[in-house]
Short mmCIF file of C-alpha atoms and ligand atoms in Angstrom, two decimals:
data_model
loop_
_atom_site.label_atom_id
_atom_site.label_comp_id
_atom_site.label_asym_id
_atom_site.label_seq_id
_atom_site.Cartn_x
_atom_site.Cartn_y
_atom_site.Cartn_z
CA MET A 1 57.30 -44.06 31.47
CA SER A 2 55.95 -45.00 27.69
CA GLY A 3 52.25 -46.28 27.63
CA PHE A 4 50.99 -44.14 30.46
CA PRO A 5 49.71 -40.72 30.37
CA ALA A 6 52.23 -37.80 30.88
CA ASP A 7 49.79 -35.86 33.10
CA LEU A 8 49.86 -39.09 35.61
CA GLU A 9 48.39 -37.27 38.80
CA SER A 10 45.88 -35.65 36.94
CA ALA A 11 44.68 -38.85 35.35
CA ILE A 12 44.94 -40.77 38.37
CA ALA A 13 42.29 -37.63 40.11
CA GLU A 14 40.32 -38.28 37.31
CA LEU A 15 40.02 -42.20 37.53
CA ARG A 16 39.29 -41.93 40.90
CA GLU A 17 36.53 -39.95 40.24
CA GLU A 18 35.03 -41.72 37.37
CA ARG A 19 35.45 -45.27 39.56
CA GLY A 20 33.70 -43.25 42.50
CA ALA A 21 36.65 -44.26 44.72
CA LEU A 22 38.02 -43.56 47.83
CA LEU A 23 41.86 -43.10 48.09
CA LEU A 24 43.34 -43.57 51.46
CA ALA A 25 46.97 -43.36 51.88
CA HIS A 26 49.35 -43.92 55.16
CA TYR A 27 51.75 -41.53 56.02
CA TYR A 28 54.60 -43.98 54.76
CA GLN A 29 53.66 -43.35 50.96
CA GLU A 30 55.63 -41.58 48.23
CA ASP A 31 54.93 -37.47 48.97
CA ALA A 32 53.10 -37.49 45.35
CA VAL A 33 50.58 -40.56 46.59
CA GLN A 34 49.68 -38.48 49.94
CA ASP A 35 48.84 -35.59 48.09
CA LEU A 36 46.25 -37.24 46.12
CA ALA A 37 44.42 -39.23 48.55
CA ASP A 38 41.25 -38.67 50.15
CA CYS A 39 42.46 -39.39 53.59
CA VAL A 40 46.11 -39.53 54.71
CA GLY A 41 46.77 -41.30 57.97
CA ASP A 42 48.67 -43.65 60.16
CA SER A 43 47.16 -46.51 60.81
CA LEU A 44 43.79 -46.20 63.55
CA ALA A 45 42.83 -43.07 60.84
CA LEU A 46 42.74 -45.36 58.69
CA ALA A 47 40.94 -47.86 59.51
CA GLN A 48 38.24 -45.51 61.08
CA ALA A 49 38.24 -44.12 57.51
CA ALA A 50 37.65 -47.36 56.34
CA GLN A 51 34.86 -48.19 58.81
CA ARG A 52 32.79 -45.08 57.77
CA ALA A 53 33.12 -45.53 53.51
CA ASP A 54 30.24 -45.88 51.60
CA SER A 55 32.25 -45.87 47.98
CA GLN A 56 31.62 -48.82 45.76
CA VAL A 57 35.60 -48.59 45.61
CA ILE A 58 38.47 -48.40 48.28
CA VAL A 59 41.88 -47.79 46.75
CA PHE A 60 44.40 -48.73 49.40
CA CYS A 61 47.44 -47.32 48.94
CA GLY A 62 50.01 -48.65 52.02
CA VAL A 63 50.00 -52.48 52.86
CA HIS A 64 48.43 -55.49 52.82
CA PHE A 65 47.21 -55.94 56.32
CA MET A 66 45.87 -51.93 56.23
CA ALA A 67 43.64 -53.31 52.81
CA GLU A 68 42.39 -56.08 54.09
CA THR A 69 41.36 -54.26 57.62
CA ALA A 70 39.59 -52.03 55.40
CA LYS A 71 38.68 -55.30 53.24
CA ILE A 72 37.08 -56.75 56.76
CA LEU A 73 34.95 -53.44 57.57
CA ASN A 74 33.59 -53.73 54.04
CA PRO A 75 32.85 -57.18 52.94
CA GLU A 76 30.88 -55.67 49.88
CA THR A 77 33.05 -53.32 49.01
CA ARG A 78 35.74 -53.56 46.34
CA VAL A 79 39.09 -52.97 47.78
CA VAL A 80 42.22 -52.46 45.62
CA VAL A 81 45.92 -51.78 46.52
CA PRO A 82 48.55 -51.09 43.91
CA ASP A 83 50.91 -53.70 44.44
CA LEU A 84 49.55 -57.18 45.95
CA ALA A 85 52.95 -57.66 46.86
CA ALA A 86 52.83 -55.11 49.85
CA GLY A 87 53.33 -56.68 52.98
CA CYS A 88 55.47 -55.86 56.57
CA SER A 89 58.06 -58.10 58.14
CA LEU A 90 55.49 -57.78 61.30
CA ALA A 91 52.48 -59.47 59.79
CA ASP A 92 54.95 -62.17 57.87
CA GLY A 93 56.99 -62.93 60.63
CA CYS A 94 53.63 -63.75 62.29
CA PRO A 95 52.21 -67.18 60.32
CA PRO A 96 49.04 -67.80 61.67
CA ASP A 97 49.53 -71.75 62.15
CA ASP A 98 52.65 -71.19 64.65
CA PHE A 99 50.73 -68.66 66.26
CA ARG A 100 47.88 -70.82 66.51
CA ALA A 101 50.66 -73.60 68.25
CA PHE A 102 51.90 -70.24 70.41
CA LEU A 103 48.50 -69.97 71.62
CA GLN A 104 47.83 -73.42 72.81
CA ARG A 105 51.05 -72.96 75.21
CA HIS A 106 49.35 -70.03 76.18
CA ALA A 107 46.14 -71.49 76.68
CA GLY A 108 43.85 -68.96 79.07
CA ALA A 109 45.77 -66.28 77.70
CA LYS A 110 43.59 -63.54 76.38
CA VAL A 111 45.14 -61.64 72.80
CA LEU A 112 46.09 -58.24 72.17
CA SER A 113 47.44 -57.95 68.22
CA TYR A 114 48.72 -55.24 66.83
CA ILE A 115 47.14 -54.16 63.40
CA ASN A 116 50.39 -55.04 62.05
CA CYS A 117 49.40 -58.87 61.54
CA SER A 118 47.16 -61.10 58.60
CA ALA A 119 43.37 -61.63 59.44
CA GLN A 120 44.22 -65.11 60.27
CA VAL A 121 46.09 -63.56 63.59
CA LYS A 122 43.20 -61.11 63.93
CA ALA A 123 41.05 -63.72 63.97
CA MET A 124 42.30 -65.35 66.91
CA SER A 125 42.58 -62.57 68.97
CA ASP A 126 40.78 -60.85 71.15
CA LEU A 127 41.59 -56.94 70.29
CA ILE A 128 43.41 -55.20 67.93
CA CYS A 129 45.30 -52.02 68.66
CA THR A 130 47.24 -49.92 66.90
CA SER A 131 50.31 -47.88 67.95
CA SER A 132 48.00 -44.81 68.73
CA ASN A 133 45.61 -47.22 71.26
CA ALA A 134 48.32 -49.46 72.45
CA VAL A 135 48.39 -48.59 75.59
CA ALA A 136 45.12 -47.88 76.35
CA MET A 137 43.75 -50.95 74.26
CA ALA A 138 46.26 -53.36 76.77
CA ARG A 139 44.69 -51.63 79.03
CA GLN A 140 41.60 -53.35 79.15
CA PHE A 141 43.26 -56.76 80.39
CA ASP A 142 44.40 -55.46 83.92
CA GLY A 143 44.72 -58.49 85.89
CA GLU A 144 44.75 -60.76 82.94
CA LYS A 145 47.52 -63.40 81.47
CA LEU A 146 48.31 -61.42 78.44
CA VAL A 147 49.43 -62.51 75.18
CA LEU A 148 50.64 -59.57 72.63
CA ALA A 149 51.96 -60.02 68.68
CA PRO A 150 53.41 -59.51 66.40
CA ASP A 151 56.30 -57.24 68.53
CA ARG A 152 58.43 -57.46 70.76
CA HIS A 153 59.55 -54.07 70.90
CA LEU A 154 55.78 -52.30 71.03
CA ALA A 155 54.97 -55.07 73.47
CA ARG A 156 57.86 -54.01 75.59
CA TRP A 157 57.12 -50.32 75.68
CA ILE A 158 53.42 -51.33 76.34
CA GLY A 159 54.29 -52.92 79.18
CA ARG A 160 56.52 -50.35 80.79
CA GLN A 161 53.47 -47.82 80.43
CA LEU A 162 51.69 -50.20 82.07
CA GLY A 163 54.26 -51.56 85.13
CA ARG A 164 53.56 -55.21 83.52
CA ASP A 165 56.23 -57.56 82.78
CA ASP A 166 54.67 -60.54 82.74
CA LEU A 167 53.05 -59.66 79.47
CA ILE A 168 53.49 -62.73 77.30
CA VAL A 169 55.29 -61.55 73.60
CA TRP A 170 55.67 -62.76 69.84
CA GLN A 171 59.48 -62.12 69.18
CA GLY A 172 58.38 -60.34 65.46
CA ALA A 173 59.77 -56.64 64.41
CA CYS A 174 59.85 -54.29 62.02
CA ILE A 175 63.27 -54.24 59.84
CA VAL A 176 62.49 -50.35 59.53
CA HIS A 177 61.76 -49.60 62.60
CA GLU A 178 64.68 -52.13 63.82
CA GLN A 179 67.53 -50.38 61.51
CA PHE A 180 67.66 -47.71 64.00
CA SER A 181 71.36 -47.86 65.60
CA ALA A 182 71.01 -46.35 69.01
CA ARG A 183 74.63 -45.98 69.02
CA GLU A 184 74.67 -43.92 66.57
CA LEU A 185 71.54 -41.74 67.77
CA ALA A 186 73.47 -41.00 70.77
CA LYS A 187 76.14 -39.86 68.38
CA LEU A 188 73.87 -37.39 66.77
CA ARG A 189 72.40 -36.11 70.28
CA VAL A 190 75.64 -34.87 71.32
CA ARG A 191 75.91 -32.74 67.85
CA HIS A 192 72.52 -31.24 68.64
CA PRO A 193 71.76 -30.89 72.58
CA GLU A 194 68.80 -28.70 71.67
CA ALA A 195 67.16 -31.18 69.50
CA GLU A 196 64.19 -32.86 70.89
CA VAL A 197 63.94 -36.62 69.43
CA LEU A 198 60.73 -38.39 68.63
CA ALA A 199 60.74 -41.94 67.96
CA HIS A 200 58.04 -44.79 66.26
CA PRO A 201 57.23 -47.58 69.38
CA GLU A 202 58.52 -50.09 67.08
CA CYS A 203 61.88 -48.63 67.80
CA GLU A 204 64.57 -50.97 69.69
CA ALA A 205 64.73 -50.44 73.47
CA ALA A 206 67.93 -48.73 73.39
CA VAL A 207 66.13 -46.08 70.74
CA LEU A 208 63.17 -45.76 72.28
CA ASP A 209 65.23 -45.06 75.58
CA GLN A 210 66.79 -41.74 74.34
CA ALA A 211 63.67 -40.53 73.01
CA ASP A 212 61.74 -37.51 74.01
CA PHE A 213 58.30 -38.24 72.55
CA ILE A 214 56.86 -41.70 71.59
CA GLY A 215 54.12 -42.10 69.55
CA SER A 216 52.25 -43.29 66.45
CA THR A 217 52.71 -41.44 63.11
CA ALA A 218 50.37 -39.10 63.17
CA LYS A 219 51.39 -38.10 66.81
CA ILE A 220 54.68 -38.01 65.91
CA ILE A 221 53.80 -35.64 63.21
CA ALA A 222 50.88 -33.86 65.19
CA ARG A 223 54.06 -33.34 68.12
CA SER A 224 56.62 -32.03 65.31
CA VAL A 225 54.72 -29.19 65.11
CA GLN A 226 53.84 -28.12 68.33
CA SER A 227 57.56 -29.06 69.79
CA PRO A 228 58.95 -26.06 70.86
CA ALA A 229 62.08 -27.64 69.87
CA GLU A 230 63.63 -26.21 66.64
CA THR A 231 65.90 -29.28 65.86
CA LEU A 232 63.28 -32.80 65.80
CA ILE A 233 65.17 -36.08 65.27
CA ILE A 234 62.90 -38.40 64.49
CA ALA A 235 63.37 -42.36 64.25
CA THR A 236 60.60 -43.71 61.82
CA GLU A 237 60.07 -44.44 57.95
CA ASP A 238 61.15 -40.81 56.12
CA GLY A 239 57.38 -40.92 54.81
CA VAL A 240 56.30 -38.36 57.70
CA PHE A 241 58.28 -35.28 56.39
CA HIS A 242 56.19 -35.31 53.68
CA GLN A 243 53.59 -33.49 56.32
CA ILE A 244 55.61 -32.52 59.02
CA GLU A 245 56.57 -29.95 56.64
CA LYS A 246 53.16 -29.60 55.07
CA ARG A 247 51.86 -28.50 58.60
CA LEU A 248 54.97 -26.38 59.59
CA ALA A 249 54.68 -24.37 56.31
CA GLU A 250 50.82 -23.92 57.19
CA ALA A 251 51.70 -22.69 60.54
CA GLY A 252 53.89 -20.29 59.29
CA LYS A 253 56.90 -22.51 61.32
CA ARG A 254 60.33 -23.71 60.09
CA LYS A 255 62.49 -26.65 61.91
CA ALA A 256 65.54 -28.23 61.21
CA LEU A 257 63.67 -32.07 60.54
CA VAL A 258 67.02 -34.47 60.88
CA GLN A 259 66.20 -38.04 60.25
CA ALA A 260 67.33 -40.79 62.95
CA PRO A 261 70.66 -42.52 62.04
CA GLY A 262 70.57 -46.55 60.46
CA MET A 263 73.16 -49.21 61.50
CA ASP A 264 73.91 -48.93 57.46
CA GLU A 265 74.58 -45.49 56.08
CA SER A 266 74.55 -46.32 52.24
CA CYS A 267 71.45 -47.76 52.33
CA ALA A 268 67.70 -46.31 52.17
CA CYS A 269 66.52 -48.50 54.82
CA ASN A 270 64.32 -46.10 57.23
CA ARG A 271 61.92 -46.71 53.42
CA CYS A 272 59.60 -49.01 54.08
CA PRO A 273 60.42 -51.65 50.79
CA TYR A 274 56.49 -52.97 51.32
CA MET A 275 55.07 -49.62 51.46
CA ARG A 276 57.95 -47.94 48.68
CA LEU A 277 56.15 -50.70 46.57
CA ASN A 278 52.95 -48.74 45.79
CA THR A 279 54.01 -46.37 42.59
CA LEU A 280 52.15 -44.09 40.66
CA GLU A 281 52.11 -45.59 37.87
CA LYS A 282 50.60 -49.09 39.84
CA LEU A 283 48.27 -46.02 41.28
CA TYR A 284 47.22 -45.58 37.80
CA LEU A 285 46.87 -49.41 37.10
CA CYS A 286 44.91 -50.22 39.87
CA LEU A 287 42.32 -47.04 39.27
CA ARG A 288 42.39 -48.30 35.92
CA ASP A 289 41.76 -52.01 36.20
CA LEU A 290 40.62 -52.18 39.19
CA SER A 291 42.91 -54.66 40.71
CA PRO A 292 44.52 -56.48 41.50
CA GLU A 293 41.73 -56.64 45.04
CA VAL A 294 42.15 -57.98 48.31
CA THR A 295 40.03 -60.52 49.37
CA VAL A 296 38.73 -62.01 52.81
CA PRO A 297 37.35 -65.33 53.02
CA GLU A 298 34.21 -65.52 55.22
CA PRO A 299 34.55 -67.38 57.98
CA ILE A 300 38.09 -65.45 58.47
CA ARG A 301 36.28 -62.66 57.68
CA VAL A 302 33.49 -62.63 60.58
CA LYS A 303 35.64 -63.58 63.47
CA ALA A 304 38.33 -60.87 62.20
CA LEU A 305 35.95 -58.46 62.45
CA ARG A 306 34.92 -58.99 66.15
CA PRO A 307 38.04 -57.23 67.42
CA ILE A 308 39.04 -55.03 65.21
CA GLU A 309 35.30 -53.59 66.26
CA ARG A 310 36.05 -53.61 69.38
CA MET A 311 39.19 -51.30 69.06
CA LEU A 312 37.61 -48.86 67.14
CA GLU A 313 34.58 -48.34 69.43
CA LEU A 314 36.91 -48.03 71.97
CA SER A 315 39.28 -45.28 70.34
CA ALA A 316 35.62 -43.67 69.38
P1 13P B 1 51.01 -45.89 62.75
O1 13P B 1 50.66 -46.77 63.49
O2 13P B 1 51.84 -45.34 62.87
O3 13P B 1 50.65 -45.79 61.44
O4 13P B 1 51.99 -46.94 61.78
C1 13P B 1 52.15 -48.19 61.46
C2 13P B 1 53.42 -49.29 60.60
O5 13P B 1 53.43 -49.53 59.79
C3 13P B 1 54.70 -48.30 61.21
O6 13P B 1 54.94 -48.75 60.54
FE1 SF4 B 2 55.42 -53.03 58.37
FE2 SF4 B 2 57.44 -51.76 59.51
FE3 SF4 B 2 56.54 -51.69 56.89
FE4 SF4 B 2 55.61 -50.34 58.99
S1 SF4 B 2 57.71 -49.47 58.37
S2 SF4 B 2 54.54 -51.20 56.83
S3 SF4 B 2 55.66 -52.53 60.98
S4 SF4 B 2 57.82 -53.23 57.60
#
């Protein structure tokens, strides 16, 4: 693209050094962005990396709620993102005013919010969880009235693990994980009877019911390498394939990786449209200009910090 250095990756690496920036990337970023990062991980690992950060700048290649969490943990640090419009259907589907009214209808309940929500929603929560620690975090509220927000599929999965059918659930969903088709998956399993099915807990129940392994992106990646199966059917965003392939190569293993089928074969719906707004070009501009910056009003930040820190303490 004109106006950009010919070797964009080297230019980004140089700018990162010059700026003293820490580059964090989620597994759903494009391969080249993952390879440039100081730390690539799932939501929990990235929140932990942000907590440990001592740089002047954090460049967050992920979606807005992840960068916002980094800012909440590092109020003095400049947190920038390649594209401020990189949102999340779960966060967008839980507007703070509506959530406040929902909580008023369930007075007395504790609130466990999935990290995929806005700072305002975090500020109304007792504890935050990610997909890798959700069940353990929910166990903190054994015997208590509990609101789970904003992912109904994750909430159902947690309820099943805990044997609880009394959870009060905000009815949000991830547009990427909801598009995997249980019907097409069943057909695919007939063609690959030996395959292991790995799924993210944001998938709907009829997909999760067919999974041999359910876990966060980091857990899916680790299991893909450790599993004895030679064919893996994977129901999550296809950014994870890059890490799985890298780690299989490091371990000297070869496996057939099959993306779980979606409902509409004509679209790349297994790619998160928000995550994929971040491009190498925007990452370059973001490092060059140290913008766009993520900010959180201080009164909200202080309230949102407590449940995030509590989660990090419980997950250490
Ligand atoms: P992880 O917690 O597995 O990183 O999931 C984040 C996410 O947005 C899944 O869609
Ligand atoms: Fe949000 Fe789903 Fe994208 Fe994850 S994959 S960031 S939950 S829209």
